[in-house]
């Protein structure tokens, strides 16, 4: 008799839904798993939901989700994600934190957080000395309250023991990353196509647009500097010229970027140009030479070296990611 293909045990995900959780992040977390099952015609993933009372959880848009278990009785699972949204700082997370610590101590479940859920992982003592991604709206409070956490601007962090994603569509990026890790790039790509999601971001992508908006509203000099950078990607201006144009010293400009963006003007401008270059590689048919020129790199060779250092792949490899 021919050998039968071994039955694959599906991975079970549990989502611990804190009241006022982000419904967008919730959908972006669950639907990629559902679509992966649909496309593969296999039960690769199963999932269930937990809440404080074990009955329902209400999102910030007032949608009510039925849940399967309480925080105290979270079932055995492969991955457990804490998902919260607004107002999480004013809630009592004692029950969930106690459960997270027990699960972390006694099982091999991989624990993570979505949107503002990293706040609860900090309360559980999980993120000390580790990188974490959190929605940009909470960056300032995190930096102030939890200096022991290495808060990064990335859309998600997947190379730590505790995985974190910044929320919104970044949650879909994380799930597609996990699907690729579990079952290969082809399935991840097929899921992204089914979602009509053509600009999948990897862990090195940053929440740059939101940060620009947030800090631009707070400091007009910084907003003007970022606007000048955005308008001169093809012919980059030096920090000294930018500072002169907006009426401050180069040193003042350096301090602004350090205070609000934890970066230097030169580094931030380079990252902005590289981010645009990656978008052009993924979204257009432009040649690598043309992309380099459009983003202010006079030498394609220099562009390729800098791109590889920042993103871990060459422009040619990046261009082929979604072909």
XYZ file of C-alpha atoms in Angstrom, residues 97-308:
212
model
C -0.689 39.264 34.004
C -0.865 36.416 36.522
C -2.052 34.042 33.806
C 0.657 35.178 31.367
C 3.366 34.582 33.951
C 2.041 31.110 34.721
C 1.854 30.160 31.039
C 5.333 31.539 30.390
C 6.753 29.646 33.352
C 5.074 26.282 32.847
C 4.537 25.852 29.093
C 6.295 26.339 25.766
C 3.622 28.703 24.457
C 5.097 31.636 22.553
C 3.669 34.849 23.969
C 3.318 38.092 22.037
C 1.416 41.356 21.913
C -0.428 43.397 19.305
C -1.098 47.142 19.192
C -0.752 48.474 22.772
C -0.577 44.955 24.212
C 3.155 45.394 24.797
C 2.159 47.518 27.796
C 0.724 44.415 29.461
C 3.806 42.348 28.628
C 5.895 44.992 30.378
C 3.647 44.691 33.429
C 4.284 40.938 33.336
C 8.034 41.588 33.361
C 8.682 40.112 29.924
C 10.245 42.980 27.978
C 13.110 44.127 30.193
C 16.129 44.697 27.950
C 14.242 43.551 24.860
C 13.137 45.245 21.655
C 9.429 45.902 21.347
C 7.095 47.433 18.781
C 4.097 49.406 19.992
C 1.677 51.747 18.262
C 3.354 55.134 17.693
C 0.742 56.849 19.889
C 2.246 55.130 22.941
C 5.943 55.649 22.132
C 6.402 58.684 24.356
C 4.707 57.131 27.370
C 6.705 53.929 26.907
C 10.017 55.754 26.706
C 9.123 57.727 29.822
C 7.615 54.917 31.893
C 9.671 51.920 30.796
C 13.252 52.996 30.018
C 14.334 49.373 30.374
C 12.423 48.483 27.173
C 14.074 49.103 23.806
C 11.084 50.608 21.993
C 11.720 50.574 18.234
C 9.939 52.259 15.344
C 9.574 48.963 13.460
C 6.107 47.794 12.444
C 6.790 44.530 14.264
C 9.540 42.690 16.129
C 9.751 38.954 15.447
C 13.332 38.142 16.475
C 12.740 38.339 20.239
C 11.321 35.739 22.620
C 8.192 37.902 22.924
C 6.901 38.993 19.519
C 5.268 42.415 19.254
C 3.446 44.284 16.485
C 2.509 47.946 16.439
C -1.133 47.376 15.532
C -3.371 48.157 12.584
C -2.184 46.640 9.330
C 1.215 45.947 10.911
C -0.533 42.976 12.494
C -1.177 41.562 9.025
C 2.515 42.027 8.198
C 3.436 40.023 11.283
C 0.970 37.233 10.512
C 2.205 36.967 6.926
C 5.746 36.777 8.315
C 4.741 33.923 10.631
C 2.932 32.099 7.810
C 6.052 32.383 5.666
C 8.192 31.111 8.543
C 5.838 28.164 9.148
C 4.820 27.190 5.614
C 6.963 29.050 3.091
C 7.004 32.210 1.060
C 4.635 30.963 -1.638
C 1.753 30.501 0.797
C 2.453 33.840 2.460
C 2.392 35.529 -0.949
C -0.859 33.781 -1.893
C -2.473 34.958 1.354
C -1.307 38.524 0.710
C -2.735 38.357 -2.812
C -6.066 37.106 -1.478
C -6.094 40.062 0.908
C -5.269 42.420 -2.003
C -2.286 43.431 0.112
C 0.478 44.254 -2.334
C 3.000 46.092 -0.167
C 3.775 43.602 2.576
C 6.287 45.056 5.034
C 9.008 43.145 6.807
C 10.263 43.724 10.338
C 12.717 46.436 9.254
C 9.915 48.722 8.041
C 9.130 51.671 10.293
C 6.044 53.564 11.426
C 7.573 56.583 9.753
C 4.509 58.376 8.377
C 2.737 58.332 11.706
C 5.814 59.559 13.525
C 6.203 62.434 11.089
C 2.585 63.421 11.605
C 2.745 63.140 15.373
C 5.984 65.065 15.878
C 5.247 67.533 13.115
C 2.208 68.687 15.039
C 4.341 69.218 18.121
C 7.306 71.098 16.666
C 7.096 73.307 13.609
C 10.853 73.276 12.969
C 10.898 69.488 12.885
C 7.815 69.429 10.650
C 9.446 71.878 8.246
C 12.702 69.910 8.203
C 10.907 66.647 7.429
C 8.837 68.352 4.720
C 12.028 69.679 3.092
C 13.549 66.202 3.187
C 10.432 64.706 1.642
C 10.519 67.293 -1.148
C 14.194 66.761 -1.951
C 14.563 62.976 -2.030
C 15.924 63.069 -5.570
C 18.470 65.791 -4.784
C 19.178 65.511 -1.049
C 19.959 68.641 0.934
C 22.565 68.639 3.682
C 21.455 69.090 7.311
C 23.302 72.432 7.376
C 21.284 73.769 4.429
C 18.008 72.458 5.884
C 18.764 74.105 9.227
C 19.604 77.386 7.522
C 16.421 77.307 5.442
C 14.172 76.856 8.487
C 16.059 79.448 10.558
C 17.843 77.378 13.188
C 21.389 76.149 13.712
C 22.630 72.740 12.622
C 23.136 71.884 16.288
C 19.526 72.769 17.091
C 18.366 70.564 14.222
C 20.457 67.681 15.579
C 18.869 68.102 19.016
C 15.339 68.104 17.588
C 15.875 64.853 15.711
C 17.518 63.290 18.739
C 14.737 64.352 21.114
C 11.701 63.452 19.017
C 12.918 60.714 16.680
C 15.934 59.233 18.481
C 17.919 59.734 15.295
C 20.131 62.249 13.509
C 18.981 64.334 10.513
C 21.465 62.539 8.261
C 20.402 59.060 9.366
C 16.697 59.877 9.253
C 16.987 61.377 5.764
C 18.876 58.316 4.530
C 16.204 56.017 5.977
C 13.492 58.099 4.307
C 15.241 57.780 0.937
C 15.772 54.051 1.378
C 12.140 53.575 2.390
C 11.018 55.333 -0.794
C 13.447 53.211 -2.797
C 11.959 50.017 -1.383
C 8.442 51.175 -2.225
C 9.495 51.947 -5.803
C 11.156 48.544 -6.148
C 8.015 46.777 -4.945
C 5.382 48.909 -6.609
C 6.833 49.934 -9.985
C 8.723 48.498 -12.940
C 11.543 51.038 -12.566
C 15.070 49.718 -12.984
C 17.418 49.661 -10.028
C 19.487 52.443 -11.642
C 16.403 54.637 -12.036
C 15.300 53.939 -8.469
C 18.758 54.867 -7.183
C 18.672 58.157 -9.076
C 15.097 58.930 -7.987
C 16.156 58.570 -4.358
C 19.297 60.675 -4.546
C 21.962 57.982 -4.962
C 24.366 58.930 -7.721
C 26.040 55.513 -7.774
C 23.969 52.305 -8.173
C 26.777 50.413 -6.483
C 26.663 52.656 -3.418
C 22.869 52.419 -3.390
C 23.013 48.611 -3.441
C 25.516 48.481 -0.585
C 23.556 50.859 1.652
C 20.258 49.132 0.830
C 21.680 45.710 1.731
